[in-house]
Short mmCIF file of C-alpha atoms in Angstrom, two decimals:
data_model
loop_
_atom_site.label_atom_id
_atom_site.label_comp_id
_atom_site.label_asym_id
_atom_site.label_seq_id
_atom_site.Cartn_x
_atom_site.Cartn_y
_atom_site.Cartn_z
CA UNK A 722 0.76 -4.37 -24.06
CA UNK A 723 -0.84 -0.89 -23.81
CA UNK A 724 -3.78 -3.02 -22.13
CA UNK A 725 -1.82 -4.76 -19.29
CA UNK A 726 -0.64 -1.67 -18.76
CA UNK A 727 -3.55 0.20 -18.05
CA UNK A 728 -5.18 -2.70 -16.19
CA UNK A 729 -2.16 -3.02 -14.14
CA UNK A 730 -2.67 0.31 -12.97
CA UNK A 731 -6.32 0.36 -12.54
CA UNK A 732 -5.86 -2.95 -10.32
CA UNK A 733 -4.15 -0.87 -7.82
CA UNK A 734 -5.80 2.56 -8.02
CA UNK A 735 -8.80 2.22 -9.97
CA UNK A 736 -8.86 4.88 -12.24
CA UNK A 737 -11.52 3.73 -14.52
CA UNK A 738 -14.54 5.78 -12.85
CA UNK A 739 -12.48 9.03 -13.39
CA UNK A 740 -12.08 9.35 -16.87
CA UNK A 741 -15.77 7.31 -17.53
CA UNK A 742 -17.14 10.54 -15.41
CA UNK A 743 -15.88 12.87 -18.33
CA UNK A 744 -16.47 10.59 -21.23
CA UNK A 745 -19.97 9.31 -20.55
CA UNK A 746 -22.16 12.45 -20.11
CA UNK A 747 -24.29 13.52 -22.29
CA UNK A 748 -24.45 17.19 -23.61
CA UNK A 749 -28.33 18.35 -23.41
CA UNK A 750 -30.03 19.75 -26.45
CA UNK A 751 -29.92 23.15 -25.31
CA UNK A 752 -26.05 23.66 -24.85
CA UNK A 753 -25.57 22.43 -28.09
CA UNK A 754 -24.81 24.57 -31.30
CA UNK A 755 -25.65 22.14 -33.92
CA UNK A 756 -29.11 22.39 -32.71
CA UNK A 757 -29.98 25.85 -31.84
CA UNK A 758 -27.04 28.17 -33.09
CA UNK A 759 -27.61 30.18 -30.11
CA UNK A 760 -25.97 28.20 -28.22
CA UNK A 761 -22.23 29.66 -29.14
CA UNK A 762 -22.78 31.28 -26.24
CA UNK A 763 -21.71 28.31 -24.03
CA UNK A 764 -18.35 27.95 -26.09
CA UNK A 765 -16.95 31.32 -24.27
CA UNK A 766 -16.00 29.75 -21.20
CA UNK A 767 -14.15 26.59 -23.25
CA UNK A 768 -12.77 28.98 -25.23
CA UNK A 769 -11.74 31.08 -21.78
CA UNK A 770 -9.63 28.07 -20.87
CA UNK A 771 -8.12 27.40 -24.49
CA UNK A 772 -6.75 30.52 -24.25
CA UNK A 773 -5.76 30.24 -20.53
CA UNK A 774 -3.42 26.88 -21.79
CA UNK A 775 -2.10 28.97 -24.80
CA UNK A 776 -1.02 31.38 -22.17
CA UNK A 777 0.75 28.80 -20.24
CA UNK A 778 2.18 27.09 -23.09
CA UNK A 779 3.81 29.97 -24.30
CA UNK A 780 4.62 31.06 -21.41
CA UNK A 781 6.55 28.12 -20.54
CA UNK A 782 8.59 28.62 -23.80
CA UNK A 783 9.55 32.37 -23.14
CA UNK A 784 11.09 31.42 -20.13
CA UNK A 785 13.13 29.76 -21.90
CA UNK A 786 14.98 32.92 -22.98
CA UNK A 787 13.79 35.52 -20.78
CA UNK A 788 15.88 36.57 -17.91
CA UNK A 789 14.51 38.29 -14.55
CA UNK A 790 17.44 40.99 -13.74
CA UNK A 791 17.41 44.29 -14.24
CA UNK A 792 20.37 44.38 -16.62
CA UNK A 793 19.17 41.69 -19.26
CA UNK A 794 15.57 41.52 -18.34
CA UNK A 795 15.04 44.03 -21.93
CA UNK A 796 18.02 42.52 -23.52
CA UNK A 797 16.26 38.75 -23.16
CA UNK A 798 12.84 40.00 -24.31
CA UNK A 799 14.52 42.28 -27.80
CA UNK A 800 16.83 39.21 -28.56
CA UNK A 801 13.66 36.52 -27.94
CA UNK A 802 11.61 39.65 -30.21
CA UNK A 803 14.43 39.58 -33.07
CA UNK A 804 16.68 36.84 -33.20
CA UNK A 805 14.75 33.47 -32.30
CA UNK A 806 13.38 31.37 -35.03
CA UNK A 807 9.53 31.94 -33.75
CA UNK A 808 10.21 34.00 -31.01
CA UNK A 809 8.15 37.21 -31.88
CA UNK A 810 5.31 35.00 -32.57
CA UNK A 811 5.51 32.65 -29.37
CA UNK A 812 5.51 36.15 -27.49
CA UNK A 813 2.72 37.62 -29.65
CA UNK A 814 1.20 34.66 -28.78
CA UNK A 815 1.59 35.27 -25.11
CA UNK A 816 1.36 39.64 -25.50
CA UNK A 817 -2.34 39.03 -27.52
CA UNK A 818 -3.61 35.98 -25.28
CA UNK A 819 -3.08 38.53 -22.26
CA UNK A 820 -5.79 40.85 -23.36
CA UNK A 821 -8.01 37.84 -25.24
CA UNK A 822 -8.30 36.26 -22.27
CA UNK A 823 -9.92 39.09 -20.37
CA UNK A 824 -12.48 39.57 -23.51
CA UNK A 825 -13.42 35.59 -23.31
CA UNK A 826 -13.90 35.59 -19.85
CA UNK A 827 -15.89 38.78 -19.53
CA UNK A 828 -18.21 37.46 -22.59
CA UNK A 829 -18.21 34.15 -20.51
CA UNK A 830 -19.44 36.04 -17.51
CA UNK A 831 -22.28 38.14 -19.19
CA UNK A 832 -23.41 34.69 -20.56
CA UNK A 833 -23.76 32.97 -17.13
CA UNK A 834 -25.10 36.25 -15.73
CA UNK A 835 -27.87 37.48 -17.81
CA UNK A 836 -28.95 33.81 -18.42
CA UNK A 837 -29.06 33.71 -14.80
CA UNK A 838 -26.80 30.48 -14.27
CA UNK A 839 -25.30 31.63 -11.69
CA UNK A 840 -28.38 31.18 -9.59
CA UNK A 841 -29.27 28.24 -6.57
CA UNK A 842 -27.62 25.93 -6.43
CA UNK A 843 -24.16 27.40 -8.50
CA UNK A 844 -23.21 29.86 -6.18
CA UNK A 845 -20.04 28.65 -5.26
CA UNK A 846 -19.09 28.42 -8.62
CA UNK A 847 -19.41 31.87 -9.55
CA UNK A 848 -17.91 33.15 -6.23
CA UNK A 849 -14.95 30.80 -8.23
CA UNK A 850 -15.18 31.94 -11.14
CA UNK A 851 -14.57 36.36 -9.89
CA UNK A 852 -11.61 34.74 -8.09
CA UNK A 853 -10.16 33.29 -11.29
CA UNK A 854 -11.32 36.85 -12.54
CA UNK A 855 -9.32 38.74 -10.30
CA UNK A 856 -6.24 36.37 -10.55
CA UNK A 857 -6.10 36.79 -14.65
CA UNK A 858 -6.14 40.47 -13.58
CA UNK A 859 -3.22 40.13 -11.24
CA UNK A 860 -1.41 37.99 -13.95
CA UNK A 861 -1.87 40.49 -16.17
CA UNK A 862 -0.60 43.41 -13.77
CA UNK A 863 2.72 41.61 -12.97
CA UNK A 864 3.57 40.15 -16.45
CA UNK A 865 3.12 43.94 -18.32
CA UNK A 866 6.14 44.84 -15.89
CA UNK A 867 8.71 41.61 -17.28
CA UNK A 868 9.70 43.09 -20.85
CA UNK A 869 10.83 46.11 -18.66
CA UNK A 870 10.75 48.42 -21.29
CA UNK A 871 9.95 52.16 -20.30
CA UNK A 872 5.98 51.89 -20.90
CA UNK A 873 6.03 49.02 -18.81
CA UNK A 874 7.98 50.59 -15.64
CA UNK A 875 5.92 53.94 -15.54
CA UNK A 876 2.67 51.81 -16.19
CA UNK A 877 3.98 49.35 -12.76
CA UNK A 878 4.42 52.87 -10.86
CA UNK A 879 1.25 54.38 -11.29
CA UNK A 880 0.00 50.75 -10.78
CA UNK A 881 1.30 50.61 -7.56
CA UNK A 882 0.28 53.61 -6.42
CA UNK A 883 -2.93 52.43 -7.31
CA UNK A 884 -2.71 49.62 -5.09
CA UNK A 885 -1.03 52.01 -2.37
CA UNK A 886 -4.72 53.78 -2.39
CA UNK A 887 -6.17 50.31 -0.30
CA UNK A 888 -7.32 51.44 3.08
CA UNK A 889 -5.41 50.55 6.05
CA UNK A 890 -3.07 47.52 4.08
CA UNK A 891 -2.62 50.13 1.18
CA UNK A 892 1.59 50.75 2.07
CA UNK A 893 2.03 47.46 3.17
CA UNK A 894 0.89 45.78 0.15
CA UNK A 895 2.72 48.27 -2.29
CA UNK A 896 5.86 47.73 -0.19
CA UNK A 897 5.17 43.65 -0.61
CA UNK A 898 4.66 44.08 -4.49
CA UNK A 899 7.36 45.81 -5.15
CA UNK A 900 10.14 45.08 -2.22
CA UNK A 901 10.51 48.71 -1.79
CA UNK A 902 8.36 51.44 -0.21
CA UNK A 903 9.73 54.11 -3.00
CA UNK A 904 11.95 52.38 -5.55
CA UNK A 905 10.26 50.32 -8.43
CA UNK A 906 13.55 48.35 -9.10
CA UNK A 907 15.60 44.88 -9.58
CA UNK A 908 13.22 43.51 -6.36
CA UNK A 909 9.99 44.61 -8.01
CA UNK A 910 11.48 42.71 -11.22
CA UNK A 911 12.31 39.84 -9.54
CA UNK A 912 9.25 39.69 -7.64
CA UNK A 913 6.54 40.25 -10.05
CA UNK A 914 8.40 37.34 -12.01
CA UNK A 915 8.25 35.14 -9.47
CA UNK A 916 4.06 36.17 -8.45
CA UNK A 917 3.45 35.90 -12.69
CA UNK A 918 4.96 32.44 -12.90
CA UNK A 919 4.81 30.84 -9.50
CA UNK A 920 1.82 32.14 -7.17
CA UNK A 921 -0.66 33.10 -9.01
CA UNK A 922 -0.53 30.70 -12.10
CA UNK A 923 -0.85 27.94 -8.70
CA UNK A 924 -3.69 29.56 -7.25
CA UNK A 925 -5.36 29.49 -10.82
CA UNK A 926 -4.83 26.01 -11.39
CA UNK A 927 -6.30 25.12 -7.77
CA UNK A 928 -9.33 27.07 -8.35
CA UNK A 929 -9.87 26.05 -12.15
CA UNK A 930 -9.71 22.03 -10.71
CA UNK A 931 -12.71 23.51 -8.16
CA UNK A 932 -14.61 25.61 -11.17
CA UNK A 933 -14.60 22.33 -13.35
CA UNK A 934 -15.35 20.09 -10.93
CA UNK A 935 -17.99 21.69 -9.28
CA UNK A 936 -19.46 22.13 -13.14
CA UNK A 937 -19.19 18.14 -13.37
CA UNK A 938 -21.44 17.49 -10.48
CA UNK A 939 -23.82 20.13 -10.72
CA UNK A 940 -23.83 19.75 -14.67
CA UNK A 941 -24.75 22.72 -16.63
CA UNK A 942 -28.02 24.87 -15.53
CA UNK A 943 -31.01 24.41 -17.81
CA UNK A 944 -32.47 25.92 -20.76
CA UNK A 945 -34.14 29.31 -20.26
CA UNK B 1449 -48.77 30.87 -16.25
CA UNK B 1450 -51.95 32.19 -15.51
CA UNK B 1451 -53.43 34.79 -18.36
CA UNK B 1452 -56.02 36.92 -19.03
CA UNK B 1453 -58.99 37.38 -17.15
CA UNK B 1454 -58.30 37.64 -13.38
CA UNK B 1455 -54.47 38.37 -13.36
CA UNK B 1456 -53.75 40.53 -10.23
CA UNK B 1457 -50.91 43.51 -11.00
CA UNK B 1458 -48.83 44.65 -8.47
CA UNK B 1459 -50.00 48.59 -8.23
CA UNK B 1460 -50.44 49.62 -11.95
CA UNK B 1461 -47.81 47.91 -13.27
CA UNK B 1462 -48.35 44.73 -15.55
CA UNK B 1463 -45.42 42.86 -12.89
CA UNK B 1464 -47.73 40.06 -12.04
CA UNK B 1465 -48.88 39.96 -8.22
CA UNK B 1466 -47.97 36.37 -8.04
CA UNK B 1467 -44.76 35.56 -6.46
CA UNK B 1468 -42.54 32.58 -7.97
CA UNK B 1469 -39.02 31.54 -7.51
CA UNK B 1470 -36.97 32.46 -10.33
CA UNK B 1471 -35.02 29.66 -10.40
CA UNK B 1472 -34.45 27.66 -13.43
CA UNK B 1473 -35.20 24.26 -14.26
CA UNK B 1474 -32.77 21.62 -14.01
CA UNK B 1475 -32.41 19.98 -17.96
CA UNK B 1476 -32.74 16.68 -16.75
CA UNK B 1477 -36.52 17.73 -16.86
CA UNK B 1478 -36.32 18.40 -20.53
CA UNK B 1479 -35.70 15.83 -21.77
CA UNK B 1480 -34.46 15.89 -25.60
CA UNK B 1481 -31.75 15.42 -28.36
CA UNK B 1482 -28.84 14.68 -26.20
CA UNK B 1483 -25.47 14.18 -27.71
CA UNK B 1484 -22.41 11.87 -26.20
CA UNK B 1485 -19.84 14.49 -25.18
CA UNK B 1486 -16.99 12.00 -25.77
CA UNK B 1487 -16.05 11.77 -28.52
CA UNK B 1488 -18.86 13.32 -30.36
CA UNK B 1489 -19.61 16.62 -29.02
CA UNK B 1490 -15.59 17.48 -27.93
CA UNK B 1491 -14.42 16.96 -31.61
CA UNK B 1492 -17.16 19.38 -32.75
CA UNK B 1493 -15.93 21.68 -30.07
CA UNK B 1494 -12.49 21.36 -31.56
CA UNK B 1495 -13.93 22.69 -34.45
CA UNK B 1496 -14.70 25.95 -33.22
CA UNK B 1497 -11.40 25.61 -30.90
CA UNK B 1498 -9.42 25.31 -34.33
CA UNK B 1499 -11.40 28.29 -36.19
CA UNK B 1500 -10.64 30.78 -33.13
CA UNK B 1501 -6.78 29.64 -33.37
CA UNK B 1502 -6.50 30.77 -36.67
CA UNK B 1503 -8.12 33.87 -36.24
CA UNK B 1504 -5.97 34.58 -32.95
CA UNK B 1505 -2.48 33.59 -34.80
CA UNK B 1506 -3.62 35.96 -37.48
CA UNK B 1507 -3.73 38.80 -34.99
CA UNK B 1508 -0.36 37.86 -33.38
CA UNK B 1509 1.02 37.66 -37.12
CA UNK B 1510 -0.45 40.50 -38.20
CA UNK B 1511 0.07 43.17 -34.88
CA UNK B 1512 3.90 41.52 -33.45
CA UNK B 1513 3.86 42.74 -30.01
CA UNK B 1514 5.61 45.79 -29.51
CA UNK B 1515 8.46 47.02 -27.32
CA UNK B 1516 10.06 50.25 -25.95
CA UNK B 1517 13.07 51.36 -25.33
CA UNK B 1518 14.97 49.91 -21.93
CA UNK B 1519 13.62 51.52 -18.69
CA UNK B 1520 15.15 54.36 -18.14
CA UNK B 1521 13.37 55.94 -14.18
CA UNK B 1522 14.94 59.23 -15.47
CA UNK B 1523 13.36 59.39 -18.05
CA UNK B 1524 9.72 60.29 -17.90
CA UNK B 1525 9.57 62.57 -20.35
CA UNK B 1526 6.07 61.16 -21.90
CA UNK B 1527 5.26 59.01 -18.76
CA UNK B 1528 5.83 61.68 -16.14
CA UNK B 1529 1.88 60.91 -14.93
CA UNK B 1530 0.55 60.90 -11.18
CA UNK B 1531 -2.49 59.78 -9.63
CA UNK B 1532 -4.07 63.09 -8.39
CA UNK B 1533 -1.97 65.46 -10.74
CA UNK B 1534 -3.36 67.78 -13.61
CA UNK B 1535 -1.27 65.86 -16.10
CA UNK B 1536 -2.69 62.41 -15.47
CA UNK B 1537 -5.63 64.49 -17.98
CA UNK B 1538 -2.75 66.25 -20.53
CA UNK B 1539 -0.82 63.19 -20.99
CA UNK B 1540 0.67 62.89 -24.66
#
């Protein structure tokens, strides 16, 4: 049954080659922890992106109860916090991943840095990879503001005059972020929700396709 | 490598005059003790996967995330901090 199925569909679209891709490499000596310890080091960026689906599980299951308005936005977040079965340790889940993402992916990037595996011909991949960097920074900028609970509205205003120090695009850009040139309010609210679950998780899933697929064809650089 | 006798230095250093490329060799020219990554290698990998989700529900169990009071704009009594004030450095 499950067999027709599948060859059914691979008839039409043949999807055979894509999944033999991933299951019939071979993992070189070198990469491998079972024969030179070492080599934890190349479990950082795995673990990067096992904490990057963590984050997006959760996530998805605090939006379940969390409301983006001005007037319930706290309200959603203390009720989630103190009367759902699991709900102080989906969003510990969710409040911890935050910052143990950044960690992972900083040890990830020392490890492709100082062993130089960022070098001819992985380029592109690491120009990738500080653009995934700087959108785990944005996603961590916009979601501090959504418990909207005092440290997290004075934090968003000193943050945005932060961003209000860019030359030339500096106003502009605060006034984008947070709907207002002077009021951090129910538009910043609404709009750093919408950038924290819409925009930028998208543009992270685009360019974490591109970082794994260009690691796929270029396979992983060699021993040192 | 050449060593030894007849190495040339750049100045007085010991940085070799010889210029290379410092570019790594690809592994397919080492050729050793490969391992299948399906299903072989990605189950070991769960293994470590598995230890660092116990040690990261431990920290969410142990430290609950906290939270404030409601957002209050008028009142910054503790968070009344400005780029390019003094009190951005007396805060607390």
């Amino acid at each position: 049954m499950l067999q027709k199925m599948y060859d059914w569909i691979d008839d039409r679209i043949d999807i055979t080659p894509i999944w033999r891709d991933i299951a019939d490499h071979e993992v070189p000596e070198h990469v491998n922890p079972a024969h030179h310890f070492s080599a934890f080091v190349y479990c950082f960026g795995g673990l990067t992106f096992f904490v990057v689906v963590i984050q997006i599980l959760s996530g998805m299951f605090l939006t379940m109860y969390y409301v983006p308005d001005i007037e319930n936005a706290w309200k959603s977040v203390y009720y989630l916090q103190t009367e759902v079965a699991h709900g102080q340790i989906v969003r510990g889940m969710h409040h911890w991943g935050a910052s143990v993402v950044i960690v992972m992916l900083l040890l990830h990037t020392l490890r492709v840095f100082f062993q130089g595996a960022y070098k001819k011909p992985r380029e592109l991949n690491w120009m990738v990879g500080v653009l995934i960097f700087f959108i785990m920074l944005g996603l961590g900028f916009t979601g501090y503001l959504l418990p909207w609970d005092n440290k997290a509205y004075f934090a968003t205003q000193v943050g945005l005059e932060i961003a209000e120090q860019v030359p030339f695009i500096g106003g502009d850009l605060k006034t984008l972020l947070a709907g207002d040139p002077n009021i951090v309010g129910a538009q910043t609210l609404t709009r750093f929700f919408a950038i924290h679950v819409f925009f930028l998780p998208g543009a992270l899933f685009a360019l974490l396709a591109v970082h794994f697929i260009l690691i796929r064809r270029q396979g992983i650089s060699g021993p040192l | 490598m050449h060593k030894g006798k007849g190495m040339k230095f750049v100045g007085d250093s010991r940085i070799s005059a010889e210029r290379k490329p410092n570019i790594p060799k690809d592994y397919s020219e080492y050729p050793g003790r490969t391992e299948a990554f399906w299903p072989n290698f990605l189950l070991k990998e769960w293994l470590v996967g598995a230890v660092f989700l116990v040690g990261f529900l431990s920290l969410t169990v142990a430290h609950p995330s906290p939270l404030e009071g409601m957002a209050d704009p008028t009142n910054a009594a503790i968070y009344h901090c400005r780029i390019g004030t003094s009190c951005f450095y007396t805060n607390y």
